[in-house]
Each structure stands twice: as C-alpha cells, then as structure tokens.
C-alpha cells in the first residue's frame, strides 16, 4: 500500500527502545510522529510512553503522538488534556490547580493515551472513574459508550484528548498513601504488572505459589520483591522475557487451572 502524508509536518524519529521502553528491551526503530492535521495511517501501531510494552526484534511499523498533543485546556467546566501528556505533568497540573481525582497518576508512568487504552489505575482508582469523554479518531465519545473494564478499554481508534469534570480538592494525603504502595515495587526496569489479576485472586500470588518468584532466565527474572513484575536485571532479552511469560502461564494453569492474561502488550 502506498501512503501519502501531508508535508511538511509529518516526520519520523529513530527511537532506541532499549532506552525508551520502561523494561529496556528493544532496538532502534523508526517511529512516525503524528501532529494535529496529519493523516493517521491505519497500518501502524500507536505507542505512548512504552511503559506497558515488550518490543520484539521485529515490531510492526510504529507511530506516536507528537508534542502538540501534550496540552491542558480549561474549557467550559471541563479540563481537556491532550493524549500525549505524560502522567507526571497531569499530577503537577492537578496539584497546581487544586484538582481532585488525579492523585493515582503519580508514579504510574505513561501518557494519558496509554492510560485511557489500558484503563490504568491503582486499587479502586482508575482513569475511567474520573473521565467524561475521549476524542477518538476526531470524534468526542462519552465514556458510557466505550466498553471498558479492569485494565482495558475498547477505544477502537486513536485517542488524541480526553475531557474530565475535575472537581476542586487535590488530596496530598491520598497521594502519599498511593505513593507508599510503590515502596513494594521493584526498582529494576519493568513494564509494571506482567499479567492482569484474575477474578478474586492476584497474579503475583499465583506466580509465587507456582515457585517462580525470583526465577531467572538470562538477565530477565520474576522479581523477588513482587512476583508479577518481570524485571530486567541488566541485558534482558525479548526471548527470555517471552520464555518467563510462557512458563508462568503454563505453571499457573497446570497447578491451579487458572489462565493468566497478559497485561503487558507484546509487539
Ligand atoms: C514501574 C511501573 C509501574 C506501573 N504501575 C502501574 C499501575 O499501578 N497501574 C497501571 O494500570 N499500570 C501500571 N503500569 C503500566 C503503565 O504505566 C500503564 O499501562 C500506562 O498507562 C502505559 O502508558 P504508556 O503511555 O506508556 O502506553 P504504552 O505502553 O506506550 O501503550 C500501552 C497501550 O496503550 C495504547 N495507546 C497508547 N496511546 C494511545 C492513544 N493515544 N490512543 C489509543 N491507544 C493508545 C497502545 O497502543 C498500547 O496498546 C506500570 C508500569 C511501570 C513500568
């Protein structure tokens, strides 16, 4: 297929995923940068901050939203946030403007777009709880019309912005409470939780019960600190990560009859 892009705003960037991806696995790859007004190709995979991704040696063609999509607009009772906005900036904005509801975004690495697609959250705090609507492929869609649940949302398109009905009342105590949960997380590079928690159980508990906590293959390991974190101990390779994911899945299935579902996205 021949794709024609409007010039000159469309450009590509070489991103080294061994540095950019939070799990520090990958290689340099060309990424198309999308800015407002650009045609959005349908044959490229959209990435955000790559905090939930495991990049293979042969990823699909990639694209990401450019910096024009990282913005805040206070608009007639709504706060509109561009989908490329990093979570850290969202928390700082909420603090500065005394807004409630965004505390859980602290130390939850990523962009707003990634949070929306994953319905990212901590405990009972999820991005869909405070959301009003998302601009998907140019159309504002109320959240009620978007199928979503625990760590997923069927956006079926590219989210470029979202609106929130942000109430006053930034809560530093809640922030500290949520930040203290992070003390139990490993400091080595990871992509957060590798598997979703199955109903009424915890993926970490099951991986540990299957005897895999701390299990290592090459430089990849199931963390000794939190068994659902696949951590890179140095020069971790994609194949070793895949091996450990498959091992945990098969052992948990064999012992407990539970099929773990990846939260991490394999590209
Ligand atoms: C140390 C650590 C801790 C973490 N803790 C948590 C946690 O507590 N809770 C939690 O939920 N997650 C957690 N994560 C995972 C990660 O932070 C979230 O999934 C985050 O939302 C990923 O955002 P991202 O921009 O990096 O998305 P990416 O990893 O780049 O992409 C994730 C998915 O979002 C899609 N996507 C990205 N942008 C858009 C867009 N604009 N429109 C449509 N789809 C899009 C991508 O196609 C992909 O399918 C953690 C990760 C790490 C490394």
PDB file of N, CA and C and ligand atoms in Angstrom, residues 22 45-53 65 83 107-122 151 155 157-160 182 185-186 190-193 229 263 265, ligand 1:
ATOM      1  N   UNK A  22      10.187   1.155  29.115  1.00  0.00           N
ATOM      2  CA  UNK A  22      10.485   1.093  30.554  1.00  0.00           C
ATOM      3  C   UNK A  22      11.182  -0.207  30.935  1.00  0.00           C
ATOM      4  N   UNK A  45       1.198   0.792  14.426  1.00  0.00           N
ATOM      5  CA  UNK A  45       0.774   0.585  15.819  1.00  0.00           C
ATOM      6  C   UNK A  45       1.147   1.834  16.612  1.00  0.00           C
ATOM      7  N   UNK A  46       0.181   2.359  17.338  1.00  0.00           N
ATOM      8  CA  UNK A  46       0.409   3.587  18.110  1.00  0.00           C
ATOM      9  C   UNK A  46       0.999   3.243  19.470  1.00  0.00           C
ATOM     10  N   UNK A  47       2.088   3.901  19.807  1.00  0.00           N
ATOM     11  CA  UNK A  47       2.650   3.728  21.147  1.00  0.00           C
ATOM     12  C   UNK A  47       2.528   5.041  21.916  1.00  0.00           C
ATOM     13  N   UNK A  48       2.562   4.915  23.227  1.00  0.00           N
ATOM     14  CA  UNK A  48       2.614   6.104  24.080  1.00  0.00           C
ATOM     15  C   UNK A  48       4.018   6.176  24.666  1.00  0.00           C
ATOM     16  N   UNK A  49       4.121   6.046  25.964  1.00  0.00           N
ATOM     17  CA  UNK A  49       5.423   6.128  26.622  1.00  0.00           C
ATOM     18  C   UNK A  49       6.147   4.791  26.697  1.00  0.00           C
ATOM     19  N   UNK A  50       5.553   3.726  26.129  1.00  0.00           N
ATOM     20  CA  UNK A  50       6.151   2.366  26.118  1.00  0.00           C
ATOM     21  C   UNK A  50       6.427   1.834  27.525  1.00  0.00           C
ATOM     22  N   UNK A  51       5.526   2.109  28.439  1.00  0.00           N
ATOM     23  CA  UNK A  51       5.667   1.605  29.813  1.00  0.00           C
ATOM     24  C   UNK A  51       4.909   0.303  30.031  1.00  0.00           C
ATOM     25  N   UNK A  52       4.207  -0.130  28.997  1.00  0.00           N
ATOM     26  CA  UNK A  52       3.431  -1.361  29.127  1.00  0.00           C
ATOM     27  C   UNK A  52       3.717  -2.281  27.938  1.00  0.00           C
ATOM     28  N   UNK A  53       4.869  -2.056  27.310  1.00  0.00           N
ATOM     29  CA  UNK A  53       5.158  -2.754  26.051  1.00  0.00           C
ATOM     30  C   UNK A  53       6.391  -3.638  26.156  1.00  0.00           C
ATOM     31  N   UNK A  65       2.041  10.030  19.090  1.00  0.00           N
ATOM     32  CA  UNK A  65       1.550  11.409  19.013  1.00  0.00           C
ATOM     33  C   UNK A  65       2.695  12.357  19.361  1.00  0.00           C
ATOM     34  N   UNK A  83      -3.645  13.714  24.608  1.00  0.00           N
ATOM     35  CA  UNK A  83      -3.310  12.317  24.917  1.00  0.00           C
ATOM     36  C   UNK A  83      -1.814  12.046  25.035  1.00  0.00           C
ATOM     37  N   UNK A 107       3.522   8.414  39.754  1.00  0.00           N
ATOM     38  CA  UNK A 107       4.384   7.223  39.634  1.00  0.00           C
ATOM     39  C   UNK A 107       3.712   6.094  38.863  1.00  0.00           C
ATOM     40  N   UNK A 108       2.713   6.437  38.097  1.00  0.00           N
ATOM     41  CA  UNK A 108       2.115   5.473  37.163  1.00  0.00           C
ATOM     42  C   UNK A 108       2.626   5.932  35.796  1.00  0.00           C
ATOM     43  N   UNK A 109       3.755   5.395  35.352  1.00  0.00           N
ATOM     44  CA  UNK A 109       4.438   6.001  34.212  1.00  0.00           C
ATOM     45  C   UNK A 109       3.676   5.829  32.900  1.00  0.00           C
ATOM     46  N   UNK A 110       3.646   6.870  32.104  1.00  0.00           N
ATOM     47  CA  UNK A 110       2.991   6.761  30.803  1.00  0.00           C
ATOM     48  C   UNK A 110       2.451   8.091  30.337  1.00  0.00           C
ATOM     49  N   UNK A 111       1.627   8.000  29.290  1.00  0.00           N
ATOM     50  CA  UNK A 111       0.956   9.177  28.753  1.00  0.00           C
ATOM     51  C   UNK A 111      -0.543   8.991  28.993  1.00  0.00           C
ATOM     52  N   UNK A 112      -1.287  10.064  28.835  1.00  0.00           N
ATOM     53  CA  UNK A 112      -2.741   9.943  29.010  1.00  0.00           C
ATOM     54  C   UNK A 112      -3.321   8.911  28.030  1.00  0.00           C
ATOM     55  N   UNK A 113      -2.834   8.900  26.776  1.00  0.00           N
ATOM     56  CA  UNK A 113      -3.347   7.949  25.775  1.00  0.00           C
ATOM     57  C   UNK A 113      -3.180   6.506  26.230  1.00  0.00           C
ATOM     58  N   UNK A 114      -2.012   6.186  26.757  1.00  0.00           N
ATOM     59  CA  UNK A 114      -1.763   4.834  27.264  1.00  0.00           C
ATOM     60  C   UNK A 114      -2.656   4.525  28.445  1.00  0.00           C
ATOM     61  N   UNK A 115      -2.879   5.509  29.287  1.00  0.00           N
ATOM     62  CA  UNK A 115      -3.764   5.289  30.449  1.00  0.00           C
ATOM     63  C   UNK A 115      -5.193   5.008  30.002  1.00  0.00           C
ATOM     64  N   UNK A 116      -5.634   5.732  28.991  1.00  0.00           N
ATOM     65  CA  UNK A 116      -7.014   5.542  28.509  1.00  0.00           C
ATOM     66  C   UNK A 116      -7.171   4.151  27.891  1.00  0.00           C
ATOM     67  N   UNK A 117      -6.192   3.758  27.064  1.00  0.00           N
ATOM     68  CA  UNK A 117      -6.294   2.457  26.377  1.00  0.00           C
ATOM     69  C   UNK A 117      -6.225   1.300  27.369  1.00  0.00           C
ATOM     70  N   UNK A 118      -5.496   1.498  28.471  1.00  0.00           N
ATOM     71  CA  UNK A 118      -5.321   0.423  29.453  1.00  0.00           C
ATOM     72  C   UNK A 118      -6.315   0.548  30.604  1.00  0.00           C
ATOM     73  N   UNK A 119      -7.124   1.604  30.601  1.00  0.00           N
ATOM     74  CA  UNK A 119      -7.893   1.973  31.801  1.00  0.00           C
ATOM     75  C   UNK A 119      -6.988   1.784  33.017  1.00  0.00           C
ATOM     76  N   UNK A 120      -5.863   2.468  32.981  1.00  0.00           N
ATOM     77  CA  UNK A 120      -4.832   2.310  34.012  1.00  0.00           C
ATOM     78  C   UNK A 120      -5.354   2.792  35.356  1.00  0.00           C
ATOM     79  N   UNK A 121      -4.818   2.218  36.394  1.00  0.00           N
ATOM     80  CA  UNK A 121      -5.268   2.619  37.720  1.00  0.00           C
ATOM     81  C   UNK A 121      -4.509   1.941  38.832  1.00  0.00           C
ATOM     82  N   UNK A 122      -4.883   2.319  40.022  1.00  0.00           N
ATOM     83  CA  UNK A 122      -4.300   1.746  41.225  1.00  0.00           C
ATOM     84  C   UNK A 122      -5.460   1.462  42.172  1.00  0.00           C
ATOM     85  N   UNK A 151      -8.293  -2.859  33.446  1.00  0.00           N
ATOM     86  CA  UNK A 151      -7.113  -2.734  32.580  1.00  0.00           C
ATOM     87  C   UNK A 151      -7.399  -2.931  31.089  1.00  0.00           C
ATOM     88  N   UNK A 155     -11.076   1.263  22.750  1.00  0.00           N
ATOM     89  CA  UNK A 155     -11.112   2.590  22.129  1.00  0.00           C
ATOM     90  C   UNK A 155     -11.373   2.460  20.626  1.00  0.00           C
ATOM     91  N   UNK A 157      -9.568   2.958  18.155  1.00  0.00           N
ATOM     92  CA  UNK A 157      -9.067   4.098  17.392  1.00  0.00           C
ATOM     93  C   UNK A 157      -7.999   4.823  18.189  1.00  0.00           C
ATOM     94  N   UNK A 158      -7.641   5.986  17.671  1.00  0.00           N
ATOM     95  CA  UNK A 158      -6.581   6.776  18.294  1.00  0.00           C
ATOM     96  C   UNK A 158      -7.211   7.828  19.193  1.00  0.00           C
ATOM     97  N   UNK A 159      -6.853   7.813  20.459  1.00  0.00           N
ATOM     98  CA  UNK A 159      -7.320   8.857  21.374  1.00  0.00           C
ATOM     99  C   UNK A 159      -6.359  10.031  21.273  1.00  0.00           C
ATOM    100  N   UNK A 160      -6.887  11.217  20.988  1.00  0.00           N
ATOM    101  CA  UNK A 160      -5.986  12.371  20.915  1.00  0.00           C
ATOM    102  C   UNK A 160      -6.173  13.304  22.102  1.00  0.00           C
ATOM    103  N   UNK A 182       3.979   2.114  46.246  1.00  0.00           N
ATOM    104  CA  UNK A 182       5.074   1.914  45.284  1.00  0.00           C
ATOM    105  C   UNK A 182       6.332   1.391  45.970  1.00  0.00           C
ATOM    106  N   UNK A 185       7.340  -2.096  45.202  1.00  0.00           N
ATOM    107  CA  UNK A 185       7.593  -2.449  43.796  1.00  0.00           C
ATOM    108  C   UNK A 185       9.091  -2.472  43.503  1.00  0.00           C
ATOM    109  N   UNK A 186       9.519  -3.372  42.634  1.00  0.00           N
ATOM    110  CA  UNK A 186      10.951  -3.457  42.326  1.00  0.00           C
ATOM    111  C   UNK A 186      11.472  -2.207  41.633  1.00  0.00           C
ATOM    112  N   UNK A 190      11.054  -2.529  34.340  1.00  0.00           N
ATOM    113  CA  UNK A 190       9.957  -3.480  34.125  1.00  0.00           C
ATOM    114  C   UNK A 190       8.898  -2.774  33.282  1.00  0.00           C
ATOM    115  N   UNK A 191       7.818  -3.495  33.005  1.00  0.00           N
ATOM    116  CA  UNK A 191       6.679  -2.843  32.351  1.00  0.00           C
ATOM    117  C   UNK A 191       5.487  -2.884  33.297  1.00  0.00           C
ATOM    118  N   UNK A 192       5.759  -2.799  34.589  1.00  0.00           N
ATOM    119  CA  UNK A 192       4.680  -2.874  35.584  1.00  0.00           C
ATOM    120  C   UNK A 192       4.228  -4.327  35.718  1.00  0.00           C
ATOM    121  N   UNK A 193       2.967  -4.523  36.037  1.00  0.00           N
ATOM    122  CA  UNK A 193       2.451  -5.883  36.194  1.00  0.00           C
ATOM    123  C   UNK A 193       2.438  -6.585  34.839  1.00  0.00           C
ATOM    124  N   UNK A 229       6.057  -8.833  38.576  1.00  0.00           N
ATOM    125  CA  UNK A 229       6.887  -7.893  37.823  1.00  0.00           C
ATOM    126  C   UNK A 229       8.002  -8.678  37.127  1.00  0.00           C
ATOM    127  N   UNK A 263      -1.077  -8.452  30.804  1.00  0.00           N
ATOM    128  CA  UNK A 263      -1.420  -7.022  30.822  1.00  0.00           C
ATOM    129  C   UNK A 263      -0.445  -6.310  29.874  1.00  0.00           C
ATOM    130  N   UNK A 265       1.766  -5.579  26.681  1.00  0.00           N
ATOM    131  CA  UNK A 265       1.455  -5.780  25.252  1.00  0.00           C
ATOM    132  C   UNK A 265       2.721  -6.209  24.511  1.00  0.00           C
TER     133      UNK A 265
HETATM  134  C1  LIG B   1       7.129   0.724  37.198  1.00  0.00           C
HETATM  135  C2  LIG B   1       5.778   0.642  36.565  1.00  0.00           C
HETATM  136  C3  LIG B   1       4.642   0.699  37.348  1.00  0.00           C
HETATM  137  C4  LIG B   1       3.369   0.603  36.773  1.00  0.00           C
HETATM  138  N1  LIG B   1       2.278   0.671  37.582  1.00  0.00           N
HETATM  139  C5  LIG B   1       1.049   0.608  37.034  1.00  0.00           C
HETATM  140  C6  LIG B   1      -0.111   0.717  37.861  1.00  0.00           C
HETATM  141  O1  LIG B   1      -0.040   0.864  39.065  1.00  0.00           O
HETATM  142  N2  LIG B   1      -1.332   0.656  37.253  1.00  0.00           N
HETATM  143  C7  LIG B   1      -1.465   0.506  35.905  1.00  0.00           C
HETATM  144  O2  LIG B   1      -2.605   0.471  35.426  1.00  0.00           O
HETATM  145  N3  LIG B   1      -0.376   0.411  35.111  1.00  0.00           N
HETATM  146  C8  LIG B   1       0.869   0.464  35.625  1.00  0.00           C
HETATM  147  N4  LIG B   1       1.965   0.372  34.822  1.00  0.00           N
HETATM  148  C9  LIG B   1       1.793   0.207  33.376  1.00  0.00           C
HETATM  149  C10 LIG B   1       1.784   1.550  32.605  1.00  0.00           C
HETATM  150  O3  LIG B   1       2.245   2.571  33.437  1.00  0.00           O
HETATM  151  C11 LIG B   1       0.360   1.887  32.133  1.00  0.00           C
HETATM  152  O4  LIG B   1      -0.187   0.842  31.348  1.00  0.00           O
HETATM  153  C12 LIG B   1       0.353   3.172  31.285  1.00  0.00           C
HETATM  154  O5  LIG B   1      -0.963   3.574  31.104  1.00  0.00           O
HETATM  155  C13 LIG B   1       1.051   2.983  29.944  1.00  0.00           C
HETATM  156  O6  LIG B   1       1.052   4.221  29.269  1.00  0.00           O
HETATM  157  P1  LIG B   1       2.024   4.445  28.027  1.00  0.00           P
HETATM  158  O7  LIG B   1       1.792   5.818  27.504  1.00  0.00           O
HETATM  159  O8  LIG B   1       3.406   4.106  28.389  1.00  0.00           O
HETATM  160  O9  LIG B   1       1.418   3.398  26.979  1.00  0.00           O
HETATM  161  P2  LIG B   1       2.189   2.332  26.061  1.00  0.00           P
HETATM  162  O10 LIG B   1       2.847   1.329  26.951  1.00  0.00           O
HETATM  163  O11 LIG B   1       3.029   3.010  25.065  1.00  0.00           O
HETATM  164  O12 LIG B   1       0.948   1.643  25.326  1.00  0.00           O
HETATM  165  C14 LIG B   1       0.015   0.867  26.044  1.00  0.00           C
HETATM  166  C15 LIG B   1      -1.222   0.635  25.177  1.00  0.00           C
HETATM  167  O13 LIG B   1      -1.897   1.887  25.013  1.00  0.00           O
HETATM  168  C16 LIG B   1      -2.161   2.107  23.629  1.00  0.00           C
HETATM  169  N5  LIG B   1      -2.144   3.562  23.408  1.00  0.00           N
HETATM  170  C17 LIG B   1      -1.169   4.433  23.775  1.00  0.00           C
HETATM  171  N6  LIG B   1      -1.532   5.686  23.444  1.00  0.00           N
HETATM  172  C18 LIG B   1      -2.744   5.600  22.855  1.00  0.00           C
HETATM  173  C19 LIG B   1      -3.637   6.561  22.282  1.00  0.00           C
HETATM  174  N7  LIG B   1      -3.332   7.875  22.259  1.00  0.00           N
HETATM  175  N8  LIG B   1      -4.803   6.111  21.755  1.00  0.00           N
HETATM  176  C20 LIG B   1      -5.111   4.792  21.755  1.00  0.00           C
HETATM  177  N9  LIG B   1      -4.320   3.837  22.291  1.00  0.00           N
HETATM  178  C21 LIG B   1      -3.149   4.249  22.827  1.00  0.00           C
HETATM  179  C22 LIG B   1      -1.035   1.391  22.906  1.00  0.00           C
HETATM  180  O14 LIG B   1      -1.416   1.088  21.570  1.00  0.00           O
HETATM  181  C23 LIG B   1      -0.889   0.139  23.770  1.00  0.00           C
HETATM  182  O15 LIG B   1      -1.849  -0.814  23.404  1.00  0.00           O
HETATM  183  C24 LIG B   1       3.247   0.465  35.373  1.00  0.00           C
HETATM  184  C25 LIG B   1       4.411   0.437  34.567  1.00  0.00           C
HETATM  185  C26 LIG B   1       5.654   0.520  35.150  1.00  0.00           C
HETATM  186  C27 LIG B   1       6.869   0.499  34.276  1.00  0.00           C
END
